[in-house]
Each structure stands twice: as structure tokens, then as C-alpha cells.
GROMACS .gro file of C-alpha atoms in nm:
model
  211
    1MET     CA    1  -0.655   1.059  -2.063
    2TYR     CA    2  -0.355   0.921  -1.860
    3PRO     CA    3  -0.130   0.681  -2.063
    4ILE     CA    4  -0.170   0.392  -1.814
    5SER     CA    5  -0.538   0.305  -1.776
    6TYR     CA    6  -0.699   0.111  -1.487
    7GLU     CA    7  -1.039  -0.052  -1.480
    8ALA     CA    8  -1.198  -0.263  -1.209
    9ASP     CA    9  -1.549  -0.405  -1.262
   10PRO     CA   10  -1.769  -0.325  -0.954
   11ALA     CA   11  -1.808  -0.643  -0.736
   12LEU     CA   12  -2.054  -0.550  -0.471
   13GLU     CA   13  -2.315  -0.830  -0.440
   14GLY     CA   14  -2.271  -1.201  -0.376
   15ARG     CA   15  -1.906  -1.195  -0.251
   16ASN     CA   16  -1.740  -1.516  -0.153
   17ARG     CA   17  -1.711  -1.507   0.229
   18LEU     CA   18  -1.489  -1.818   0.243
   19THR     CA   19  -1.215  -1.693   0.008
   20THR     CA   20  -1.243  -1.349   0.157
   21PHE     CA   21  -1.184  -1.487   0.507
   22PHE     CA   22  -0.868  -1.677   0.385
   23ARG     CA   23  -0.771  -1.412   0.126
   24TYR     CA   24  -0.422  -1.348   0.249
   25ILE     CA   25  -0.363  -1.726   0.262
   26VAL     CA   26  -0.506  -1.820  -0.071
   27ALA     CA   27  -0.320  -1.535  -0.241
   28ILE     CA   28   0.017  -1.666  -0.129
   29PRO     CA   29   0.108  -1.847  -0.459
   30TRP     CA   30   0.035  -1.525  -0.656
   31LEU     CA   31   0.227  -1.313  -0.409
   32ILE     CA   32   0.529  -1.548  -0.435
   33VAL     CA   33   0.531  -1.526  -0.824
   34ALA     CA   34   0.472  -1.147  -0.811
   35SER     CA   35   0.768  -1.105  -0.569
   36ILE     CA   36   0.995  -1.297  -0.802
   37TYR     CA   37   0.850  -1.115  -1.110
   38GLY     CA   38   0.894  -0.782  -0.935
   39PHE     CA   39   1.251  -0.852  -0.833
   40ILE     CA   40   1.337  -0.915  -1.191
   41ALA     CA   41   1.130  -0.612  -1.306
   42GLU     CA   42   1.342  -0.373  -1.080
   43ILE     CA   43   1.659  -0.501  -1.238
   44VAL     CA   44   1.507  -0.461  -1.584
   45ALA     CA   45   1.403  -0.101  -1.489
   46VAL     CA   46   1.761  -0.021  -1.383
   47ILE     CA   47   1.893  -0.147  -1.717
   48ALA     CA   48   1.618   0.045  -1.898
   49TRP     CA   49   1.721   0.356  -1.706
   50PHE     CA   50   2.077   0.336  -1.836
   51ALA     CA   51   1.944   0.272  -2.188
   52ILE     CA   52   1.713   0.574  -2.182
   53VAL     CA   53   1.979   0.800  -2.029
   54PHE     CA   54   2.234   0.716  -2.298
   55THR     CA   55   2.008   0.656  -2.599
   56GLY     CA   56   1.668   0.822  -2.514
   57LYS     CA   57   1.494   0.491  -2.600
   58TYR     CA   58   1.331   0.218  -2.393
   59PRO     CA   59   1.431  -0.120  -2.543
   60GLU     CA   60   1.111  -0.289  -2.650
   61GLY     CA   61   1.189  -0.630  -2.487
   62LEU     CA   62   1.255  -0.466  -2.155
   63TYR     CA   63   0.945  -0.240  -2.190
   64ASN     CA   64   0.718  -0.542  -2.266
   65PHE     CA   65   0.860  -0.727  -1.965
   66ASN     CA   66   0.778  -0.442  -1.723
   67ALA     CA   67   0.438  -0.378  -1.885
   68GLY     CA   68   0.362  -0.744  -1.818
   69TYR     CA   69   0.473  -0.721  -1.456
   70LEU     CA   70   0.252  -0.405  -1.410
   71ARG     CA   71  -0.054  -0.589  -1.540
   72MET     CA   72   0.021  -0.892  -1.332
   73ILE     CA   73   0.088  -0.719  -0.989
   74SER     CA   74  -0.218  -0.492  -1.046
   75ARG     CA   75  -0.445  -0.800  -1.083
   76VAL     CA   76  -0.278  -0.970  -0.785
   77ASN     CA   77  -0.318  -0.660  -0.569
   78GLY     CA   78  -0.682  -0.624  -0.678
   79PHE     CA   79  -0.746  -0.982  -0.570
   80GLU     CA   80  -0.558  -0.943  -0.247
   81TYR     CA   81  -0.738  -0.624  -0.155
   82LEU     CA   82  -1.083  -0.754  -0.241
   83LEU     CA   83  -1.169  -0.571  -0.556
   84THR     CA   84  -1.257  -0.910  -0.701
   85ASP     CA   85  -1.300  -1.283  -0.602
   86ALA     CA   86  -1.179  -1.408  -0.944
   87TRP     CA   87  -0.857  -1.588  -0.934
   88PRO     CA   88  -0.598  -1.379  -1.131
   89PRO     CA   89  -0.378  -1.531  -1.408
   90PHE     CA   90  -0.018  -1.580  -1.310
   91GLY     CA   91   0.142  -1.420  -1.607
   92GLY     CA   92   0.162  -1.068  -1.744
   93GLU     CA   93  -0.050  -1.118  -2.051
   94ASP     CA   94  -0.327  -0.877  -2.137
   95ALA     CA   95  -0.633  -1.065  -1.986
   96THR     CA   96  -0.916  -0.866  -2.123
   97ASP     CA   97  -1.173  -1.088  -1.965
   98TYR     CA   98  -1.041  -1.048  -1.613
   99PRO     CA   99  -1.236  -0.797  -1.387
  100ILE     CA  100  -0.925  -0.583  -1.343
  101ARG     CA  101  -0.763  -0.453  -1.656
  102VAL     CA  102  -0.459  -0.236  -1.707
  103GLY     CA  103  -0.390  -0.070  -2.046
  104VAL     CA  104  -0.028   0.013  -2.121
  105PRO     CA  105   0.065   0.229  -2.420
  106ALA     CA  106   0.331   0.163  -2.675
  107PRO     CA  107   0.678   0.294  -2.572
  108LEU     CA  108   0.754   0.645  -2.675
  109ASP     CA  109   0.970   0.699  -2.981
  110GLU     CA  110   1.200   0.927  -2.765
  111TYR     CA  111   1.223   0.960  -2.383
  112ASP     CA  112   1.320   1.275  -2.193
  113ARG     CA  113   1.675   1.172  -2.066
  114LEU     CA  114   1.677   1.435  -1.791
  115LYS     CA  115   1.330   1.329  -1.656
  116THR     CA  116   1.457   0.968  -1.657
  117GLY     CA  117   1.790   1.046  -1.503
  118LEU     CA  118   1.634   1.236  -1.211
  119ARG     CA  119   1.330   1.007  -1.178
  120LEU     CA  120   1.402   0.912  -0.815
  121ILE     CA  121   1.423   1.276  -0.717
  122ILE     CA  122   1.148   1.432  -0.927
  123GLY     CA  123   0.937   1.131  -0.839
  124ILE     CA  124   0.946   1.204  -0.458
  125PRO     CA  125   0.588   1.356  -0.463
  126VAL     CA  126   0.460   1.046  -0.647
  127TYR     CA  127   0.618   0.831  -0.373
  128LEU     CA  128   0.473   1.033  -0.091
  129LEU     CA  129   0.122   1.020  -0.244
  130ALA     CA  130   0.164   0.649  -0.302
  131ILE     CA  131   0.214   0.607   0.078
  132VAL     CA  132  -0.109   0.802   0.135
  133GLN     CA  133  -0.297   0.591  -0.113
  134ALA     CA  134  -0.150   0.267   0.032
  135ILE     CA  135  -0.280   0.363   0.377
  136ILE     CA  136  -0.626   0.431   0.234
  137LEU     CA  137  -0.619   0.108   0.046
  138THR     CA  138  -0.522  -0.087   0.353
  139VAL     CA  139  -0.776   0.063   0.586
  140CYS     CA  140  -1.072   0.040   0.339
  141ALA     CA  141  -0.972  -0.318   0.244
  142LEU     CA  142  -0.974  -0.414   0.619
  143ILE     CA  143  -1.323  -0.259   0.661
  144ALA     CA  144  -1.444  -0.432   0.345
  145TRP     CA  145  -1.303  -0.769   0.476
  146PHE     CA  146  -1.531  -0.746   0.773
  147ALA     CA  147  -1.823  -0.614   0.570
  148ILE     CA  148  -1.809  -0.911   0.330
  149LEU     CA  149  -1.770  -1.166   0.608
  150PHE     CA  150  -2.079  -1.032   0.787
  151THR     CA  151  -2.299  -0.930   0.494
  152GLY     CA  152  -2.158  -1.103   0.183
  153LYS     CA  153  -2.148  -0.761   0.026
  154MET     CA  154  -1.911  -0.466  -0.034
  155SER     CA  155  -2.065  -0.125  -0.041
  156GLU     CA  156  -1.992   0.118  -0.323
  157GLY     CA  157  -1.845   0.358  -0.057
  158LEU     CA  158  -1.573   0.101   0.006
  159PHE     CA  159  -1.527  -0.032  -0.345
  160ASN     CA  160  -1.458   0.316  -0.494
  161PRO     CA  161  -1.172   0.426  -0.267
  162ILE     CA  162  -1.012   0.082  -0.300
  163ARG     CA  163  -1.034   0.102  -0.670
  164SER     CA  164  -0.907   0.466  -0.677
  165ALA     CA  165  -0.610   0.387  -0.451
  166SER     CA  166  -0.527   0.081  -0.654
  167ALA     CA  167  -0.537   0.279  -0.973
  168TYR     CA  168  -0.295   0.537  -0.828
  169LEU     CA  169  -0.049   0.270  -0.707
  170THR     CA  170  -0.058   0.101  -1.042
  171ARG     CA  171   0.014   0.421  -1.223
  172ALA     CA  172   0.285   0.515  -0.972
  173GLY     CA  173   0.441   0.171  -1.035
  174GLY     CA  174   0.438   0.233  -1.406
  175TYR     CA  175   0.599   0.574  -1.343
  176PHE     CA  176   0.888   0.428  -1.153
  177LEU     CA  177   0.923   0.147  -1.402
  178LEU     CA  178   0.977   0.428  -1.659
  179ILE     CA  179   0.677   0.324  -1.858
  180THR     CA  180   0.547   0.676  -1.858
  181GLU     CA  181   0.696   1.017  -1.786
  182ASP     CA  182   0.376   1.176  -1.658
  183TYR     CA  183   0.288   1.216  -1.288
  184PRO     CA  184  -0.007   0.990  -1.209
  185PRO     CA  185  -0.338   1.164  -1.141
  186PHE     CA  186  -0.442   1.150  -0.767
  187SER     CA  187  -0.799   1.040  -0.834
  188TYR     CA  188  -0.947   0.762  -1.040
  189GLU     CA  189  -1.176   1.004  -1.227
  190GLU     CA  190  -0.891   1.235  -1.323
  191GLY     CA  191  -0.700   0.954  -1.490
  192GLY     CA  192  -0.998   0.822  -1.680
  193ALA     CA  193  -1.057   0.452  -1.725
  194SER     CA  194  -1.054   0.391  -2.098
  195VAL     CA  195  -0.806   0.145  -2.242
  196PRO     CA  196  -0.556   0.304  -2.488
  197PRO     CA  197  -0.649   0.286  -2.858
  198THR     CA  198  -0.605  -0.035  -3.058
  199GLY     CA  199  -0.258  -0.096  -3.178
  200GLN     CA  200  -0.090   0.003  -2.859
  201ILE     CA  201   0.085  -0.249  -2.638
  202GLY     CA  202  -0.156  -0.395  -2.377
  203SER     CA  203  -0.458  -0.238  -2.536
  204GLU     CA  204  -0.801  -0.395  -2.598
  205SER     CA  205  -0.995  -0.432  -2.910
  206GLU     CA  206  -1.253  -0.193  -2.780
  207THR     CA  207  -1.238   0.114  -2.568
  208ARG     CA  208  -1.424   0.068  -2.242
  209SER     CA  209  -1.583   0.353  -2.057
  210ALA     CA  210  -1.531   0.423  -1.679
  211PRO     CA  211  -1.777   0.237  -1.463
   0.00000   0.00000   0.00000
């Protein structure tokens, strides 16, 4: 099971055509907050990079901040790219009742300093695959936008690749925020969808199975 879990409840029938039509407009407040949150998260990641390289540890306060950002941006992106019509919360709390859920493990006791120090180099394959997944996400979301407007539905054939691409981009984000040292799995199925066990940061009280 990949350390960072991603779940999105299927939302195929009864989609909201009005909010779908204006999705990129109604999402603006969340995108503004996410942009500010993300700018700070990048600074925090740089500070964490130095901390890990010199001490082998990810300071808990910095880790929790970036874990919160990862949860928040994943929900905002899921809303923007039509995985759900539910309004996402603005913060980075663990919203277990929201249709899109990201599970983040507790920080490691000791991080690999070399892997962290060379993250931008050894992470090049992750970055390139993220570009591919972003293209898939954009194309499928655009088709889904038209499908929802005309039928009020999203087919499983569109929902699944959008969810899979979103899961990869979430995990890639966690990788570059230094939350995990593991390369993200390319497919949704490879990574699993169960939330990490109870007691870990960002976990839920119960383990969910993949849809």
C-alpha cells in the first residue's frame, strides 16, 4: 500500500449542470486560497529539505502544515476537475465526510538524507509522469464537462481516469513536498485506496476499501 492514500467516491448520476457549467468561476475562491497555501507550502518544503539533509528528520510542525496543504489542494482539484459537486472545505483538516479523501502517514523517524538532497534530480521521472497525467486529467475533465452539461451524468469511463490521474498528481505532490520517499505508483489500483491505519497523521477511524 502506498503511504499516501487517495479516495474519491464515484459521482456518476444526478450531477449539477449549473455548477458544472460555471465550475472554473465558482472554484475561484478555493483556487485563490490554495495558491496562497501552496506558496507557503513550497517555502516550508525548502526549510524541511534543509532540516532533513542536516538532521534526517522532518520537523513535525512543518510536516503537518504540508500534509494539510496536500489534503486541501487535492479536494480543490477534485472539485475543479469534476470528481465531485460538493463544495470543498477551505482548510487542510482531515475531512473524512468529504467525497475526496487523502490519507497521510505519520512522518518517518529517520529520512534518507541522500534521497532528500537529490529529490529534484531523482524525481525527474515523477515530474515527467505528472505531466502525462495532467494532460490525461485535463482532456478527460473537458469531455466530462460536456457530458454532464448535456446528460447530467458522468460515465465510469471518464470518472476512473480522472480519479486515477488525480491520485497520481496528489502522490507526486506529496513526493515533492518530501512527505514520502517512495515513487508514486502510476495507476490508481497499484497504489490502493485504503486510508493508513489509525494513529497516523491524517488517518481515519476506519480503513476504507477501494471503490
